[in-house]
């Protein structure tokens, strides 16, 4: 899950929360903040309220409560209203602090992306963070493999993983024989932008710092503070 920095509110207040949409897209790109799927510009992109507007009307037009979500992640989240597993029928007790949020936490370090498309929790996290990461994955059902409700997030992630590995092999083969790779490098980056799933590309190209740097700097709104090392010392953290 790509950690993002959406910056301060672009205006003092929004008269309608929908007015925030162009600013969110401009600052974060058209990717789901949770599953990282590329959302087509002509799709019905909605402003995502981390705290549901029905329950927290005071946060309905608050920039701090906004992200971008695909319809599937949005419906997974609202289907449960954030109730913990096993308590779906109980009173709503959504506590935002129980979860990880890409604009507040290092959600990149929280998860690992496997070749088979699964998202697992980073086993090296402290226990409490592991619990929060597991809850977050569960809230959005990121590992849902059954093709229910036309949910193809898992399949697309797996497909993008295969694409990324295919290009990694090409890239490494070219490097090995000393073939110029600048065009291939740009092509791979363009495919990553088109296909989304930033974390998959970061994972597959983990050994290639120049590509990671491009992905961190090129995808709008990536929170660079978590990648100071990859970006070269503390300079990257400050930019
Ligand atoms: Zn999504």
XYZ file of C-alpha atoms and ligand atoms in Angstrom:
240
model
C 0.000 0.000 0.000
C 1.701 3.142 -1.220
C 2.226 5.667 1.578
C 1.064 9.062 0.408
C 1.328 12.673 1.361
C -1.630 14.601 0.030
C -0.414 17.901 1.467
C -2.448 20.497 3.269
C -5.993 21.320 2.268
C -6.073 23.262 -1.005
C -8.758 25.568 0.339
C -10.153 26.772 3.654
C -13.293 24.664 3.285
C -15.158 22.628 0.677
C -18.809 23.429 0.120
C -19.251 19.864 -1.255
C -16.870 17.024 -0.595
C -16.950 16.158 -4.313
C -15.125 19.434 -4.944
C -12.005 17.830 -3.442
C -11.845 15.214 -6.198
C -9.753 17.129 -8.762
C -7.262 18.091 -6.056
C -6.969 14.506 -4.826
C -6.395 13.202 -8.347
C -3.886 15.932 -9.049
C -1.940 15.201 -5.878
C -2.203 11.394 -5.686
C -2.768 10.270 -9.264
C -5.706 8.118 -10.288
C -4.916 5.063 -8.207
C -6.910 3.502 -5.422
C -5.273 4.510 -2.145
C -5.831 1.007 -0.766
C -5.515 -1.699 -3.426
C -3.445 0.556 -5.775
C -5.465 -0.373 -8.832
C -5.358 2.133 -11.670
C -8.715 3.850 -11.843
C -9.626 4.923 -15.347
C -10.283 8.616 -15.566
C -13.716 7.976 -17.026
C -14.632 5.607 -14.182
C -16.877 6.715 -11.404
C -14.165 7.823 -8.996
C -15.512 8.864 -5.655
C -13.905 10.814 -2.890
C -13.201 8.293 -0.177
C -14.051 9.156 3.411
C -11.824 7.232 5.779
C -14.351 7.945 8.511
C -17.731 7.265 6.895
C -19.710 10.426 6.310
C -22.884 8.794 7.627
C -21.295 8.347 11.032
C -18.943 11.296 11.170
C -20.851 14.090 9.428
C -18.482 16.635 10.917
C -15.689 15.097 8.801
C -17.754 14.923 5.614
C -16.010 17.889 4.018
C -12.672 17.626 5.814
C -9.591 17.262 3.634
C -7.863 15.214 6.350
C -10.577 12.560 5.976
C -10.217 12.143 2.203
C -8.448 9.616 0.023
C -9.240 8.015 -3.346
C -10.822 4.600 -3.489
C -11.921 2.187 -6.172
C -15.538 1.099 -5.883
C -14.526 -2.362 -4.648
C -12.346 -1.202 -1.745
C -14.985 1.339 -0.897
C -17.747 -1.243 -0.776
C -15.614 -3.753 1.174
C -15.030 -1.111 3.787
C -18.594 0.128 4.013
C -20.034 -3.407 3.944
C -18.521 -3.929 7.351
C -18.645 -0.315 8.420
C -15.276 -1.070 9.877
C -16.611 -3.518 12.424
C -14.023 -6.067 13.457
C -14.384 -9.586 12.081
C -16.949 -11.588 14.026
C -18.727 -8.417 15.162
C -20.399 -7.509 11.891
C -23.835 -7.503 13.482
C -22.882 -5.583 16.583
C -23.138 -1.853 17.086
C -20.885 0.179 14.928
C -17.662 0.741 16.772
C -15.343 1.789 13.990
C -12.146 3.027 15.506
C -9.922 4.508 12.849
C -6.914 4.058 15.118
C -7.136 0.286 14.812
C -6.099 0.427 11.154
C -3.230 1.660 9.048
C -3.867 4.511 6.619
C -1.671 5.328 3.650
C -1.622 9.038 4.459
C -0.674 8.452 8.090
C 1.477 5.344 8.323
C 4.321 3.607 6.555
C 1.958 1.289 4.732
C 4.761 0.269 2.362
C 6.695 -1.379 5.160
C 3.537 -2.929 6.596
C 2.944 -5.362 3.716
C 4.782 -7.707 1.407
C 3.623 -8.529 -2.121
C 4.028 -12.118 -3.206
C 4.427 -13.477 -6.737
C 1.109 -15.276 -6.541
C -0.722 -12.009 -5.987
C -1.194 -12.298 -2.232
C -0.506 -9.467 0.158
C 1.019 -10.594 3.438
C 1.811 -8.662 6.568
C 5.492 -7.888 7.062
C 6.534 -10.512 9.633
C 9.239 -8.181 10.977
C 6.775 -5.619 12.269
C 6.244 -5.177 15.978
C 3.322 -7.242 17.232
C 0.868 -4.350 17.567
C 1.660 -3.120 14.049
C 1.189 -6.617 12.679
C -2.269 -6.702 14.219
C -3.144 -3.314 12.685
C -1.811 -4.375 9.295
C -3.812 -7.608 9.379
C -6.957 -5.707 10.299
C -6.353 -3.269 7.446
C -5.860 -6.040 4.898
C -9.037 -7.645 6.174
C -11.025 -4.393 6.086
C -10.442 -4.081 2.348
C -10.337 -7.835 1.703
C -7.123 -7.429 -0.255
C -6.588 -11.180 -0.518
C -10.046 -12.039 -1.732
C -9.458 -14.579 -4.481
C -12.964 -15.753 -5.207
C -14.333 -13.848 -8.133
C -17.319 -12.531 -6.217
C -19.163 -9.349 -7.157
C -16.843 -8.918 -10.158
C -14.024 -8.289 -7.723
C -10.939 -8.647 -9.900
C -8.443 -6.775 -7.708
C -6.550 -9.934 -6.771
C -6.411 -11.234 -10.337
C -5.233 -7.888 -11.672
C -2.547 -7.657 -9.025
C -1.315 -11.129 -9.922
C -1.388 -10.232 -13.617
C 0.591 -7.038 -13.033
C 3.050 -9.051 -10.972
C 3.624 -11.327 -13.961
C 4.010 -8.330 -16.282
C 6.508 -6.705 -13.919
C 8.567 -9.902 -13.647
C 8.517 -10.334 -17.416
C 10.009 -6.852 -17.825
C 12.437 -7.389 -14.978
C 13.855 -10.399 -16.831
C 14.191 -8.340 -20.030
C 15.781 -5.471 -18.141
C 18.308 -7.651 -16.342
C 19.155 -9.542 -19.530
C 19.874 -6.239 -21.292
C 22.010 -5.026 -18.398
C 23.943 -8.269 -18.396
C 25.042 -7.920 -21.979
C 25.686 -4.206 -21.634
C 22.819 -3.205 -23.926
C 21.591 0.382 -23.429
C 18.522 0.235 -21.205
C 17.316 3.826 -20.996
C 14.425 3.279 -23.425
C 13.420 0.021 -21.794
C 13.635 1.734 -18.408
C 11.187 4.425 -19.523
C 8.901 1.854 -21.143
C 8.748 -0.161 -17.917
C 7.968 2.945 -15.929
C 5.194 3.886 -18.362
C 3.685 0.409 -18.028
C 3.812 0.700 -14.234
C 1.997 4.028 -14.458
C -0.596 2.572 -16.787
C -1.178 -0.615 -14.824
C -0.908 0.682 -11.265
C -0.096 -1.556 -8.288
C 2.867 0.573 -7.324
C 3.893 -1.783 -4.495
C 4.141 -4.702 -6.904
C 6.566 -2.788 -9.132
C 8.560 -1.642 -6.108
C 8.785 -5.241 -4.939
C 9.731 -6.748 -8.280
C 12.337 -4.044 -9.002
C 13.624 -3.937 -5.413
C 17.184 -4.673 -6.526
C 17.186 -1.767 -8.963
C 17.423 1.428 -6.993
C 17.150 3.662 -10.046
C 13.744 2.164 -10.888
C 12.569 2.369 -7.265
C 13.645 6.003 -7.203
C 11.701 6.649 -10.392
C 8.596 4.962 -8.953
C 8.861 6.925 -5.696
C 9.423 10.261 -7.392
C 7.211 9.674 -10.411
C 3.992 8.496 -8.803
C 2.385 11.681 -7.558
C 2.025 12.069 -3.833
C 4.226 9.173 -2.704
C 5.406 10.026 0.786
C 9.149 10.325 0.244
C 9.894 10.564 3.941
C 9.843 6.787 4.193
C 12.357 6.311 1.391
C 15.213 8.584 2.389
C 17.710 5.762 2.006
C 16.612 4.832 -1.511
C 16.544 8.488 -2.520
C 20.034 9.111 -1.251
C 20.442 10.107 2.386
C 18.203 12.640 4.059
C 17.905 14.819 0.955
C 15.032 12.751 -0.381
C 13.180 12.955 2.895
C 13.178 16.716 2.790
C 12.098 17.202 -0.785
Zn -9.106 -0.377 -4.364
